[in-house]
mmCIF file of C-alpha atoms and ligand atoms in Angstrom:
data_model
loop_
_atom_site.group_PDB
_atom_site.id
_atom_site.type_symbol
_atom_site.label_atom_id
_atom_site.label_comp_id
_atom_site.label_asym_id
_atom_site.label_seq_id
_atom_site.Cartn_x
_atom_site.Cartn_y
_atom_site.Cartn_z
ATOM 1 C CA UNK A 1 8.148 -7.959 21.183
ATOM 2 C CA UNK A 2 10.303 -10.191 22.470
ATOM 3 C CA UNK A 3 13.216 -12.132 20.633
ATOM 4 C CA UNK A 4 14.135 -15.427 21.126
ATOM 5 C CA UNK A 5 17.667 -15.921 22.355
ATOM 6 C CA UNK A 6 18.917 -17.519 19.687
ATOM 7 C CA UNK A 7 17.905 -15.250 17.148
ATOM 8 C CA UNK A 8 19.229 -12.806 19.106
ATOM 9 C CA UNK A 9 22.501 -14.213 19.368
ATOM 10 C CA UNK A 10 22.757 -14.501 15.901
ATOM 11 C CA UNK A 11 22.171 -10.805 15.624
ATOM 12 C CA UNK A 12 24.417 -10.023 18.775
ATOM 13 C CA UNK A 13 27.803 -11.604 16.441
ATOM 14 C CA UNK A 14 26.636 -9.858 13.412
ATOM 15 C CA UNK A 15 26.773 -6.994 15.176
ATOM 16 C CA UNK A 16 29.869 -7.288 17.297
ATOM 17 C CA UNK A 17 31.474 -8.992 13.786
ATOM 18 C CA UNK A 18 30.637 -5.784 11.725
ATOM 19 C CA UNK A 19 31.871 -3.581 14.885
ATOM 20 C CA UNK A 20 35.514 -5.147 14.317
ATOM 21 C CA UNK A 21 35.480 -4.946 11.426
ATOM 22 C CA UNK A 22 34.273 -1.149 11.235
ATOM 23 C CA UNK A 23 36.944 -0.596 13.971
ATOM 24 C CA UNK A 24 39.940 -1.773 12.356
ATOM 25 C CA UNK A 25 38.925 -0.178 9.086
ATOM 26 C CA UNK A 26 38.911 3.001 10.393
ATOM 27 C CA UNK A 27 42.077 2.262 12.573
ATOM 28 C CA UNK A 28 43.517 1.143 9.195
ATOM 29 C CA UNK A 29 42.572 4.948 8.064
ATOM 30 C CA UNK A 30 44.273 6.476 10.823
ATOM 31 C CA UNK A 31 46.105 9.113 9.078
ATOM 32 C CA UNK A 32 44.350 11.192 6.075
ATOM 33 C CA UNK A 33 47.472 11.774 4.130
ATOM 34 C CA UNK A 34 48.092 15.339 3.166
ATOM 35 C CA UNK A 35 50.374 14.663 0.955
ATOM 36 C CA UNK A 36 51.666 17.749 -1.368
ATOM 37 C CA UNK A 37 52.905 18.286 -5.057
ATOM 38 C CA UNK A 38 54.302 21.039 -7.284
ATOM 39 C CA UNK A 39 51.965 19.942 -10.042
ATOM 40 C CA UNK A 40 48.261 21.248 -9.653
ATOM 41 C CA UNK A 41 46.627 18.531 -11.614
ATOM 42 C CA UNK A 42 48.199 16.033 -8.491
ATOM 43 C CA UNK A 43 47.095 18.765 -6.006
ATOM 44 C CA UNK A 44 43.242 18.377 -7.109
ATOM 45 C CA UNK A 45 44.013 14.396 -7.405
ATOM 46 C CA UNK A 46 44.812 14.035 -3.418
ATOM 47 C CA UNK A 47 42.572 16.373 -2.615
ATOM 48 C CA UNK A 48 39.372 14.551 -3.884
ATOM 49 C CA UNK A 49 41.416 11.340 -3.257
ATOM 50 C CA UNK A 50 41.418 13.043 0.832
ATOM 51 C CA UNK A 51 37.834 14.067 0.729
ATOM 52 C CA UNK A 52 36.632 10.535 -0.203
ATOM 53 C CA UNK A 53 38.778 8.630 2.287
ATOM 54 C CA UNK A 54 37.283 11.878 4.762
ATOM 55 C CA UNK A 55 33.618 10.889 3.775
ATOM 56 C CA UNK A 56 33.917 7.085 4.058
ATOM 57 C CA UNK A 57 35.605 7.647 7.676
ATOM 58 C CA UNK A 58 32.873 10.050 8.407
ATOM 59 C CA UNK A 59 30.050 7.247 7.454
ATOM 60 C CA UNK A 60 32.157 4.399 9.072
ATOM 61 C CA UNK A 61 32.322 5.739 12.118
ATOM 62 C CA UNK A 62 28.753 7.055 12.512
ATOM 63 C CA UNK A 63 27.661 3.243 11.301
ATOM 64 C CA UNK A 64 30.041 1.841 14.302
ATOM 65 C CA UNK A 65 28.507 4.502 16.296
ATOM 66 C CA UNK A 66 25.238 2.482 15.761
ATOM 67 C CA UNK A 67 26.516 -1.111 15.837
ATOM 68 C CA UNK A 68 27.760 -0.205 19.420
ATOM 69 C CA UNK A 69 24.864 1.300 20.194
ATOM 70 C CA UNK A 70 22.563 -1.824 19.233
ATOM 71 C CA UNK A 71 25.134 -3.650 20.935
ATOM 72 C CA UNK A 72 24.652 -1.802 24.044
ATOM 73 C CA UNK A 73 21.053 -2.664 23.640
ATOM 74 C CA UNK A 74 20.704 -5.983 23.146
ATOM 75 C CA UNK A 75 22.312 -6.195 26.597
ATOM 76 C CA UNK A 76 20.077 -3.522 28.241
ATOM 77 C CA UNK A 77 17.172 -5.560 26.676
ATOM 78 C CA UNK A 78 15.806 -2.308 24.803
ATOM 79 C CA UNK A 79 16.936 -4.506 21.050
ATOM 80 C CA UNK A 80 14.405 -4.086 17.908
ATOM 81 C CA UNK A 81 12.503 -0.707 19.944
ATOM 82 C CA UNK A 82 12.546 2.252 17.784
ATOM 83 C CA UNK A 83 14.623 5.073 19.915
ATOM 84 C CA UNK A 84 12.177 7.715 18.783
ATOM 85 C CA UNK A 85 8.576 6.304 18.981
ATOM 86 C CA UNK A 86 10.007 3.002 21.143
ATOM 87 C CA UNK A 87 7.419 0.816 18.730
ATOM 88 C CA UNK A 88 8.607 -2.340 17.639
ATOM 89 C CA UNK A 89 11.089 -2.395 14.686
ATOM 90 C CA UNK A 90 10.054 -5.414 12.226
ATOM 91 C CA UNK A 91 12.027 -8.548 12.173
ATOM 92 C CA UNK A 92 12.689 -8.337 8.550
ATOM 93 C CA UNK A 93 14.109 -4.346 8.904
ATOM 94 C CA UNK A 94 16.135 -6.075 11.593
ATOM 95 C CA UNK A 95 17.404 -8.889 9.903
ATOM 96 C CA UNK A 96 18.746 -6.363 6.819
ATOM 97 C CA UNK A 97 20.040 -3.567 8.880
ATOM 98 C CA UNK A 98 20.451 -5.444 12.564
ATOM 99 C CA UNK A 99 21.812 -1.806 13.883
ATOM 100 C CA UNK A 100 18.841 -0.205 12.653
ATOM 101 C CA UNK A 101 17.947 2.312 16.118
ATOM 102 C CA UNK A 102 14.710 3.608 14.295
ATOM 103 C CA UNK A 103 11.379 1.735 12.944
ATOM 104 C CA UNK A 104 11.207 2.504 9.243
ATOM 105 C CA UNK A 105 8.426 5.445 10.014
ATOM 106 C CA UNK A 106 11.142 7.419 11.933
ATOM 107 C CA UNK A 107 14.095 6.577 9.873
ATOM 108 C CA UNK A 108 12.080 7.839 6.743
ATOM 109 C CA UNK A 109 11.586 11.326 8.460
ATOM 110 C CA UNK A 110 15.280 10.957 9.847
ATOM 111 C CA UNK A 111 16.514 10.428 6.140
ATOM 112 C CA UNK A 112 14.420 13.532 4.629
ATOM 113 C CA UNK A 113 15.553 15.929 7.552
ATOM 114 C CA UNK A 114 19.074 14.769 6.326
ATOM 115 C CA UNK A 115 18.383 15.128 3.100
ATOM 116 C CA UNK A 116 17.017 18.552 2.788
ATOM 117 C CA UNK A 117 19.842 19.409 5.279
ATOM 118 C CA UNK A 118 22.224 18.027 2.386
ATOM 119 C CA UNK A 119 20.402 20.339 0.124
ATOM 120 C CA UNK A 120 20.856 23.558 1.676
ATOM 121 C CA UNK A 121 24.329 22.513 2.025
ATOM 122 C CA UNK A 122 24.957 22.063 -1.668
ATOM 123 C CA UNK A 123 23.004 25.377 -1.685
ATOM 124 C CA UNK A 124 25.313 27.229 0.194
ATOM 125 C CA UNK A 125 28.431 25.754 -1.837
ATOM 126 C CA UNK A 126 27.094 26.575 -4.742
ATOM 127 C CA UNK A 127 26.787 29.953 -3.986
ATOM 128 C CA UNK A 128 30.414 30.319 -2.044
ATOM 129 C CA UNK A 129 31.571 29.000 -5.306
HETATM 130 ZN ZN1 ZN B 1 9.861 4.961 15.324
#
């Protein structure tokens, strides 16, 4: 499937628009404060405070990971082919999520491997705890 240039440019400033944007967000975020109180209740107040801002760097970065990456491929001319199965990812999966790298087959069995990976991990917490 091939794109027509002008939807594609469309998609190519989306993309390079959300990859700014991403960018100076997470510049913004440099520094995770560790910042540090005699009373406990403030303690446990920065801490979840620092593993939120940790969590929404951690998914920011991984999505600019991807904008870059469709980027990269809109200029390598490999734009809208699933990285796994390299079929055709539909216009309309595109249009929502224009850094989408997998067709919505893979990206289902991407997001369940993830998933049960989360799993196990709240497994494992729960049982440290
Ligand atoms: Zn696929």
């Amino acid at each position: 499937m091939k794109l027509v240039s002008a939807e594609l440019g469309g998609v190519q400033e989306i993309l390079a628009r959300k990859a700014i944007e991403l960018d100076r967000e997470l510049r913004n975020r440099d520094g995770i404060a560790i910042e540090k109180s005699a009373d406990q209740m403030d303690e446990i107040q920065y801490a979840s405070e620092r593993e939120l801002a940790i969590r929404n760097v951690d998914r920011e970065s991984h999505l600019l990971r991807q904008v870059k990456a469709a980027l990269r491929r809109i200029d390598d001319g490999s734009f809208g082919t699933c990285v796994e199965c390299e079929s055709a990812i539909s216009p309309r999966r595109l249009a929502a999520l224009p850094w989408a790298l997998l067709c919505i087959r893979c990206q289902e069995i991407a997001d369940r491997d993830r998933l049960e990976g989360a799993e196990s991990l709240g497994e494992s917490l729960r049982n440290a705890a």
